[in-house]
PDB file of C-alpha atoms in Angstrom:
ATOM      1  CA  MET R   1      31.819   4.561  35.419  1.00 35.00           C
ATOM      2  CA  LYS R   2      28.701   4.243  37.166  1.00 33.00           C
ATOM      3  CA  THR R   3      26.776   5.249  33.818  1.00 34.00           C
ATOM      4  CA  ARG R   4      28.688   2.361  32.030  1.00 34.00           C
ATOM      5  CA  SER R   5      27.989  -0.064  34.707  1.00 34.00           C
ATOM      6  CA  VAL R   6      24.215   0.842  34.544  1.00 31.00           C
ATOM      7  CA  ALA R   7      23.999   0.569  30.699  1.00 33.00           C
ATOM      8  CA  ILE R   8      25.805  -3.022  30.915  1.00 32.00           C
ATOM      9  CA  LEU R   9      23.441  -4.139  33.420  1.00 32.00           C
ATOM     10  CA  VAL R  10      20.076  -2.792  31.434  1.00 31.00           C
ATOM     11  CA  ALA R  11      21.634  -4.444  28.360  1.00 33.00           C
ATOM     12  CA  SER R  12      22.297  -7.596  30.083  1.00 31.00           C
ATOM     13  CA  VAL R  13      18.557  -7.695  31.392  1.00 31.00           C
ATOM     14  CA  LEU R  14      17.445  -7.324  27.670  1.00 31.00           C
ATOM     15  CA  VAL R  15      19.399 -10.285  26.677  1.00 30.00           C
ATOM     16  CA  LEU R  16      18.282 -12.451  29.326  1.00 32.00           C
ATOM     17  CA  HIS R  17      14.449 -11.797  28.875  1.00 34.00           C
ATOM     18  CA  GLY R  18      14.724 -11.793  25.086  1.00 36.00           C
ATOM     19  CA  ALA R  19      13.756  -8.270  24.876  1.00 40.00           C
ATOM     20  CA  GLN R  20      14.576  -6.074  21.778  1.00 43.00           C
ATOM     21  CA  PRO R  21      16.364  -2.641  22.123  1.00 41.00           C
ATOM     22  CA  ALA R  22      13.838   0.030  20.800  1.00 44.00           C
ATOM     23  CA  ASP R  23      15.794   0.734  17.478  1.00 49.00           C
ATOM     24  CA  ALA R  24      16.307  -2.902  16.649  1.00 73.00           C
ATOM     25  CA  ALA R  25      13.352  -2.870  13.956  1.00 89.00           C
ATOM     26  CA  PRO R  26      14.336  -1.452  10.556  1.00 92.00           C
ATOM     27  CA  PRO R  27      12.291   1.804  10.041  1.00 95.00           C
ATOM     28  CA  ILE R  28       9.064   2.133   8.191  1.00 95.00           C
ATOM     29  CA  ASN R  29       9.620   1.962   4.508  1.00 94.00           C
ATOM     30  CA  LEU R  30       6.104   1.929   2.800  1.00 96.00           C
ATOM     31  CA  GLN R  31       3.399   4.317   4.200  1.00 96.00           C
ATOM     32  CA  TRP R  32      -0.057   5.052   2.905  1.00 97.00           C
ATOM     33  CA  LEU R  33      -1.748   8.355   4.311  1.00 97.00           C
ATOM     34  CA  ALA R  34      -5.363   9.137   3.656  1.00 98.00           C
ATOM     35  CA  ALA R  35      -4.380  12.738   3.942  1.00 97.00           C
ATOM     36  CA  SER R  36      -2.679  12.383   0.567  1.00 96.00           C
ATOM     37  CA  ALA R  37      -6.058  11.929  -0.891  1.00 97.00           C
ATOM     38  CA  THR R  38      -4.985   9.019  -2.975  1.00 97.00           C
ATOM     39  CA  PHE R  39      -6.180   5.375  -2.336  1.00 97.00           C
ATOM     40  CA  PRO R  40      -3.531   2.776  -1.123  1.00 97.00           C
ATOM     41  CA  ASN R  41      -3.362   1.450  -4.367  1.00 95.00           C
ATOM     42  CA  SER R  42      -1.869   4.348  -5.653  1.00 94.00           C
ATOM     43  CA  LEU R  43       1.068   3.032  -4.244  1.00 93.00           C
ATOM     44  CA  CYS R  44       2.269   0.321  -6.835  1.00 91.00           C
ATOM     45  CA  GLU R  45       2.945  -2.269  -3.986  1.00 93.00           C
ATOM     46  CA  LEU R  46      -0.612  -2.144  -2.724  1.00 96.00           C
ATOM     47  CA  THR R  47      -3.330  -4.113  -4.631  1.00 96.00           C
ATOM     48  CA  LEU R  48      -7.183  -3.736  -3.897  1.00 96.00           C
ATOM     49  CA  GLN R  49      -9.108  -6.971  -3.532  1.00 93.00           C
ATOM     50  CA  ASP R  50     -12.573  -6.084  -4.062  1.00 91.00           C
ATOM     51  CA  ASN R  51     -15.783  -8.480  -4.916  1.00 87.00           C
ATOM     52  CA  ALA R  52     -18.277  -6.461  -3.187  1.00 82.00           C
ATOM     53  CA  ALA R  53     -20.922  -4.257  -4.756  1.00 82.00           C
ATOM     54  CA  GLU R  54     -19.556  -1.409  -2.845  1.00 90.00           C
ATOM     55  CA  ASP R  55     -16.350   0.585  -3.731  1.00 95.00           C
ATOM     56  CA  PRO R  56     -13.946   2.097  -1.163  1.00 97.00           C
ATOM     57  CA  VAL R  57     -14.557   5.801  -0.204  1.00 98.00           C
ATOM     58  CA  LEU R  58     -11.744   8.168   0.229  1.00 98.00           C
ATOM     59  CA  ALA R  59     -13.317  11.597   1.453  1.00 98.00           C
ATOM     60  CA  GLY R  60     -12.208  14.253   4.248  1.00 97.00           C
ATOM     61  CA  GLY R  61      -9.057  12.224   4.787  1.00 97.00           C
ATOM     62  CA  VAL R  62     -10.647   9.158   5.662  1.00 98.00           C
ATOM     63  CA  LEU R  63     -10.741   5.789   3.688  1.00 98.00           C
ATOM     64  CA  THR R  64     -14.048   3.911   3.980  1.00 98.00           C
ATOM     65  CA  LEU R  65     -14.378   0.294   3.596  1.00 96.00           C
ATOM     66  CA  THR R  66     -17.857  -1.284   3.752  1.00 94.00           C
ATOM     67  CA  THR R  67     -19.050  -4.659   2.750  1.00 92.00           C
ATOM     68  CA  THR R  68     -22.573  -5.528   3.167  1.00 89.00           C
ATOM     69  CA  VAL R  69     -22.711  -9.360   2.189  1.00 85.00           C
ATOM     70  CA  PRO R  70     -20.686 -11.653   4.475  1.00 79.00           C
ATOM     71  CA  ALA R  71     -18.950 -13.693   1.659  1.00 79.00           C
ATOM     72  CA  ASN R  72     -17.634 -10.242   0.210  1.00 85.00           C
ATOM     73  CA  GLY R  73     -14.386  -8.867   0.901  1.00 90.00           C
ATOM     74  CA  MET R  74     -12.564  -5.406   0.396  1.00 94.00           C
ATOM     75  CA  TYR R  75      -9.083  -5.178   1.509  1.00 96.00           C
ATOM     76  CA  TYR R  76      -5.533  -3.757   0.183  1.00 97.00           C
ATOM     77  CA  GLU R  77      -2.789  -6.259   0.206  1.00 97.00           C
ATOM     78  CA  GLN R  78       0.867  -6.595  -0.677  1.00 97.00           C
ATOM     79  CA  THR R  79       1.993  -9.705  -1.645  1.00 95.00           C
ATOM     80  CA  ALA R  80       5.501 -11.708  -1.570  1.00 95.00           C
ATOM     81  CA  ALA R  81       7.030 -10.305  -4.668  1.00 93.00           C
ATOM     82  CA  ASP R  82       6.982  -6.748  -3.315  1.00 95.00           C
ATOM     83  CA  LEU R  83       8.077  -7.785   0.438  1.00 96.00           C
ATOM     84  CA  ALA R  84      11.342  -7.997   2.085  1.00 96.00           C
ATOM     85  CA  ILE R  85      10.173  -9.032   5.546  1.00 97.00           C
ATOM     86  CA  PRO R  86      12.757  -8.202   8.299  1.00 97.00           C
ATOM     87  CA  ASP R  87      13.454 -10.490  11.471  1.00 97.00           C
ATOM     88  CA  SER R  88      11.793  -7.277  13.512  1.00 98.00           C
ATOM     89  CA  LEU R  89       8.644  -6.783  11.537  1.00 98.00           C
ATOM     90  CA  VAL R  90       6.412  -3.695  12.317  1.00 98.00           C
ATOM     91  CA  ILE R  91       3.043  -2.769  10.929  1.00 98.00           C
ATOM     92  CA  GLU R  92       1.244   0.330  11.634  1.00 98.00           C
ATOM     93  CA  ALA R  93      -2.665   1.152  10.986  1.00 98.00           C
ATOM     94  CA  ARG R  94      -4.676   3.754  12.198  1.00 98.00           C
ATOM     95  CA  VAL R  95      -8.110   2.860  12.177  1.00 98.00           C
ATOM     96  CA  ARG R  96     -11.630   3.192  13.727  1.00 98.00           C
ATOM     97  CA  PHE R  97     -14.076   0.258  13.997  1.00 97.00           C
ATOM     98  CA  VAL R  98     -17.617   1.192  12.777  1.00 97.00           C
ATOM     99  CA  ILE R  99     -19.657  -1.904  12.418  1.00 93.00           C
ATOM    100  CA  ASN R 100     -18.992  -5.728  11.943  1.00 91.00           C
ATOM    101  CA  SER R 101     -21.701  -8.199  11.810  1.00 89.00           C
ATOM    102  CA  THR R 102     -20.686 -12.128  11.847  1.00 79.00           C
ATOM    103  CA  THR R 103     -21.799 -15.457  12.503  1.00 72.00           C
ATOM    104  CA  SER R 104     -18.160 -16.269  13.712  1.00 80.00           C
ATOM    105  CA  VAL R 105     -16.541 -15.570  17.117  1.00 83.00           C
ATOM    106  CA  VAL R 106     -13.212 -15.787  15.591  1.00 88.00           C
ATOM    107  CA  ARG R 107     -13.935 -13.501  12.614  1.00 87.00           C
ATOM    108  CA  SER R 108     -14.234  -9.861  12.115  1.00 92.00           C
ATOM    109  CA  GLY R 109     -14.324  -7.962   9.072  1.00 92.00           C
ATOM    110  CA  VAL R 110     -11.909  -5.212  10.378  1.00 95.00           C
ATOM    111  CA  GLY R 111      -8.599  -6.615  10.498  1.00 96.00           C
ATOM    112  CA  VAL R 112      -4.741  -6.483   9.625  1.00 98.00           C
ATOM    113  CA  ALA R 113      -3.082  -9.717   8.515  1.00 96.00           C
ATOM    114  CA  PHE R 114       0.615 -10.596   8.186  1.00 97.00           C
ATOM    115  CA  CYS R 115       1.916 -14.000   6.981  1.00 97.00           C
ATOM    116  CA  THR R 116       5.692 -13.550   7.378  1.00 97.00           C
ATOM    117  CA  GLN R 117       6.789 -16.678   5.839  1.00 95.00           C
ATOM    118  CA  PRO R 118       4.792 -19.858   4.282  1.00 94.00           C
ATOM    119  CA  ASN R 119       2.281 -21.105   6.912  1.00 93.00           C
ATOM    120  CA  ARG R 120       3.389 -18.665   9.497  1.00 96.00           C
ATOM    121  CA  TRP R 121       0.586 -15.979   9.840  1.00 96.00           C
ATOM    122  CA  ASN R 122      -1.867 -14.342  12.342  1.00 96.00           C
ATOM    123  CA  ILE R 123      -4.610 -11.480  12.045  1.00 96.00           C
ATOM    124  CA  LEU R 124      -5.220  -8.388  14.508  1.00 98.00           C
ATOM    125  CA  GLN R 125      -8.860  -8.074  14.517  1.00 96.00           C
ATOM    126  CA  LEU R 126     -10.932  -5.268  15.991  1.00 96.00           C
ATOM    127  CA  GLY R 127     -14.589  -5.567  17.071  1.00 94.00           C
ATOM    128  CA  ALA R 128     -16.978  -3.228  19.158  1.00 95.00           C
ATOM    129  CA  ASP R 129     -14.288  -2.133  22.128  1.00 97.00           C
ATOM    130  CA  GLU R 130     -12.340  -5.328  21.572  1.00 97.00           C
ATOM    131  CA  ALA R 131      -9.092  -6.294  19.773  1.00 98.00           C
ATOM    132  CA  TYR R 132      -7.681  -9.798  19.373  1.00 97.00           C
ATOM    133  CA  LEU R 133      -5.422 -12.084  17.674  1.00 97.00           C
ATOM    134  CA  LEU R 134      -6.014 -15.692  16.615  1.00 95.00           C
ATOM    135  CA  GLN R 135      -4.390 -18.331  18.861  1.00 94.00           C
ATOM    136  CA  GLY R 136      -2.883 -21.804  17.993  1.00 91.00           C
ATOM    137  CA  THR R 137      -5.206 -22.384  15.017  1.00 88.00           C
ATOM    138  CA  SER R 138      -7.383 -20.429  12.598  1.00 88.00           C
ATOM    139  CA  ALA R 139     -10.266 -21.451  14.492  1.00 88.00           C
ATOM    140  CA  THR R 140      -9.332 -20.462  17.935  1.00 93.00           C
ATOM    141  CA  ARG R 141      -9.770 -16.914  19.267  1.00 94.00           C
ATOM    142  CA  GLY R 142      -6.734 -15.763  21.456  1.00 93.00           C
ATOM    143  CA  LEU R 143      -6.936 -13.497  24.468  1.00 91.00           C
ATOM    144  CA  THR R 144      -8.958 -10.162  24.150  1.00 95.00           C
ATOM    145  CA  ALA R 145      -8.122  -6.758  24.929  1.00 98.00           C
ATOM    146  CA  ASN R 146     -11.022  -4.616  26.195  1.00 98.00           C
ATOM    147  CA  VAL R 147     -10.169  -1.317  24.808  1.00 98.00           C
ATOM    148  CA  ASP R 148     -11.859   1.636  22.828  1.00 98.00           C
ATOM    149  CA  THR R 149     -12.054   0.819  18.960  1.00 98.00           C
ATOM    150  CA  ASP R 150     -15.035   2.877  17.663  1.00 98.00           C
ATOM    151  CA  ASP R 151     -15.452   6.258  19.717  1.00 98.00           C
ATOM    152  CA  ALA R 152     -12.177   7.845  17.966  1.00 98.00           C
ATOM    153  CA  PHE R 153      -9.167   6.603  15.562  1.00 98.00           C
ATOM    154  CA  HIS R 154      -6.205   4.735  17.424  1.00 98.00           C
ATOM    155  CA  LEU R 155      -2.964   3.809  15.907  1.00 98.00           C
ATOM    156  CA  TYR R 156      -2.153   0.072  16.097  1.00 98.00           C
ATOM    157  CA  ARG R 157       1.331  -0.916  16.023  1.00 98.00           C
ATOM    158  CA  ILE R 158       2.146  -4.492  15.434  1.00 98.00           C
ATOM    159  CA  GLU R 159       5.579  -5.918  16.164  1.00 98.00           C
ATOM    160  CA  VAL R 160       6.498  -9.514  15.083  1.00 98.00           C
ATOM    161  CA  ILE R 161       9.860 -11.113  15.614  1.00 98.00           C
ATOM    162  CA  VAL R 162       9.928 -13.540  12.811  1.00 97.00           C
ATOM    163  CA  SER R 163      12.530 -15.977  14.087  1.00 97.00           C
ATOM    164  CA  THR R 164      10.539 -16.573  17.342  1.00 97.00           C
ATOM    165  CA  GLY R 165       6.949 -15.975  16.308  1.00 97.00           C
ATOM    166  CA  ALA R 166       6.417 -13.454  19.143  1.00 98.00           C
ATOM    167  CA  ILE R 167       3.827 -10.663  18.630  1.00 98.00           C
ATOM    168  CA  GLU R 168       3.237  -7.523  20.466  1.00 98.00           C
ATOM    169  CA  VAL R 169       0.464  -5.375  19.741  1.00 98.00           C
ATOM    170  CA  ARG R 170       0.237  -1.641  20.863  1.00 98.00           C
ATOM    171  CA  GLN R 171      -2.585   0.818  20.596  1.00 98.00           C
ATOM    172  CA  ASP R 172      -1.465   4.531  20.857  1.00 98.00           C
ATOM    173  CA  GLY R 173       1.686   3.273  22.538  1.00 98.00           C
ATOM    174  CA  ILE R 174       0.431   0.983  25.127  1.00 98.00           C
ATOM    175  CA  GLN R 175       0.798  -2.574  24.809  1.00 98.00           C
ATOM    176  CA  ILE R 176      -2.822  -4.296  24.689  1.00 98.00           C
ATOM    177  CA  LEU R 177      -1.911  -7.888  23.123  1.00 98.00           C
ATOM    178  CA  THR R 178       0.795 -10.473  22.930  1.00 98.00           C
ATOM    179  CA  GLY R 179       0.630 -13.650  21.004  1.00 97.00           C
ATOM    180  CA  SER R 180       2.606 -15.809  18.357  1.00 97.00           C
ATOM    181  CA  LEU R 181       2.239 -16.735  14.916  1.00 97.00           C
ATOM    182  CA  LEU R 182       0.231 -19.629  13.646  1.00 95.00           C
ATOM    183  CA  THR R 183       1.854 -22.498  12.159  1.00 93.00           C
ATOM    184  CA  SER R 184      -0.916 -23.316   9.650  1.00 87.00           C
ATOM    185  CA  THR R 185      -0.921 -24.462   5.837  1.00 83.00           C
ATOM    186  CA  GLU R 186      -3.517 -22.116   5.123  1.00 82.00           C
ATOM    187  CA  SER R 187      -1.307 -19.237   4.315  1.00 82.00           C
ATOM    188  CA  PRO R 188       1.474 -20.327   1.874  1.00 87.00           C
ATOM    189  CA  SER R 189       3.171 -17.312   0.839  1.00 94.00           C
ATOM    190  CA  PRO R 190       4.124 -13.868   2.548  1.00 96.00           C
ATOM    191  CA  VAL R 191       1.491 -11.223   2.488  1.00 96.00           C
ATOM    192  CA  LEU R 192       0.276  -8.295   4.609  1.00 97.00           C
ATOM    193  CA  TRP R 193      -3.213  -7.189   3.989  1.00 97.00           C
ATOM    194  CA  PHE R 194      -5.757  -4.564   5.794  1.00 98.00           C
ATOM    195  CA  GLY R 195      -9.470  -4.336   5.658  1.00 96.00           C
ATOM    196  CA  ASP R 196     -12.093  -7.022   5.453  1.00 93.00           C
ATOM    197  CA  GLY R 197     -10.394 -10.133   4.202  1.00 88.00           C
ATOM    198  CA  SER R 198     -12.457 -12.774   5.850  1.00 79.00           C
ATOM    199  CA  SER R 199     -15.334 -14.842   4.714  1.00 71.00           C
ATOM    200  CA  ASN R 200     -18.053 -14.534   7.451  1.00 74.00           C
ATOM    201  CA  PRO R 201     -18.435 -10.758   8.340  1.00 78.00           C
ATOM    202  CA  SER R 202     -19.578  -7.764   6.740  1.00 88.00           C
ATOM    203  CA  ALA R 203     -18.303  -4.624   8.118  1.00 92.00           C
ATOM    204  CA  THR R 204     -17.436  -1.209   8.047  1.00 95.00           C
ATOM    205  CA  SER R 205     -14.098   0.323   9.228  1.00 97.00           C
ATOM    206  CA  GLU R 206     -12.323   3.912   8.390  1.00 98.00           C
ATOM    207  CA  TRP R 207      -8.608   4.137   7.970  1.00 98.00           C
ATOM    208  CA  THR R 208      -6.329   7.188   7.841  1.00 98.00           C
ATOM    209  CA  SER R 209      -2.961   5.420   7.476  1.00 98.00           C
ATOM    210  CA  PHE R 210      -1.221   2.022   6.952  1.00 98.00           C
ATOM    211  CA  GLY R 211       2.578   1.374   6.830  1.00 97.00           C
ATOM    212  CA  HIS R 212       5.254  -1.024   7.551  1.00 97.00           C
ATOM    213  CA  ASN R 213       8.971  -1.970   7.389  1.00 97.00           C
ATOM    214  CA  ALA R 214       9.125  -4.819   4.745  1.00 97.00           C
ATOM    215  CA  ASP R 215       8.799  -3.159   1.689  1.00 96.00           C
ATOM    216  CA  LYS R 216      11.156  -4.240  -1.220  1.00 94.00           C
ATOM    217  CA  PRO R 217      13.089  -1.534  -2.859  1.00 86.00           C
ATOM    218  CA  GLY R 218      11.933  -1.244  -6.651  1.00 82.00           C
ATOM    219  CA  CYS R 219       8.259  -2.349  -6.324  1.00 75.00           C
ATOM    220  CA  GLY R 220       8.826  -5.726  -6.479  1.00 42.00           C
ATOM    221  CA  GLY R 221      12.259  -5.645  -8.138  1.00 34.00           C
ATOM    222  CA  VAL R 222      12.403  -7.871 -11.584  1.00 30.00           C
ATOM    223  CA  VAL R 223       8.931 -10.175 -10.389  1.00 29.00           C
ATOM    224  CA  ALA R 224       5.722  -8.729 -11.059  1.00 32.00           C
ATOM    225  CA  ALA R 225       3.441  -8.872  -7.868  1.00 33.00           C
ATOM    226  CA  ALA R 226       1.476 -11.858  -7.730  1.00 36.00           C
ATOM    227  CA  THR R 227      -2.438 -11.309  -7.693  1.00 40.00           C
ATOM    228  CA  ARG R 228      -4.257 -13.679  -5.293  1.00 40.00           C
ATOM    229  CA  THR R 229      -7.971 -13.875  -6.131  1.00 42.00           C
ATOM    230  CA  TRP R 230     -10.764 -13.236  -3.380  1.00 36.00           C
ATOM    231  CA  GLY R 231     -11.571 -16.932  -3.509  1.00 43.00           C
ATOM    232  CA  GLU R 232      -8.001 -17.962  -2.690  1.00 42.00           C
ATOM    233  CA  THR R 233      -7.912 -15.460   0.321  1.00 42.00           C
ATOM    234  CA  LYS R 234     -11.407 -16.442   1.530  1.00 41.00           C
ATOM    235  CA  ALA R 235      -9.877 -20.171   1.531  1.00 42.00           C
ATOM    236  CA  LEU R 236      -6.838 -19.060   3.509  1.00 40.00           C
ATOM    237  CA  TYR R 237      -8.443 -17.136   6.119  1.00 41.00           C
ATOM    238  CA  ARG R 238     -12.147 -18.380   6.769  1.00 41.00           C
TER     239      ARG R 238
END
């Protein structure tokens, strides 16, 4: 009887504070691992967008993405045709920041972007020993978490409650950031991407895994995956 009372009390607190039980999110249903010795676009859902002189390099269980010209980009994306985004969206990426050169205080060339529905999006961005989201508008940097990003690989877990727009970011299981989805016409359709998808920086990053729980079974069903050009993405996220 005592155990049941405690369980009811805990459940009530979760509801009152708007928290989600740990098992509320659907499980990860798409995952790429560098240890597989295959590039992310070996999964039919993920497409490489690359207008840089360089190419992605996969060696020793690490994917390296490098852009040397700020106007260039190199990232892997999954577009609306291949997504079925749940209300509790989870994205996980294991990455090490290497270097970033930018003229913008709000843009990094190392990031994970997520647009959950038309005009609702944000980007987790990494700098030298810092991680941050955007806040309010695409031109405004949110709070910064001062954490190690370059000495070692770290697993970043992004949790989004789509219906409320709430975002929580964890590094190696520890919460480091909270934020919310932007409301902005710059991102008109759902998309997830990782790498350098911004127009200002040049950067190098290393990745060993990427996954999420928003994959649509059947690799896009009956609709072919849309391909967004680099110019379109640059207009959306610069």
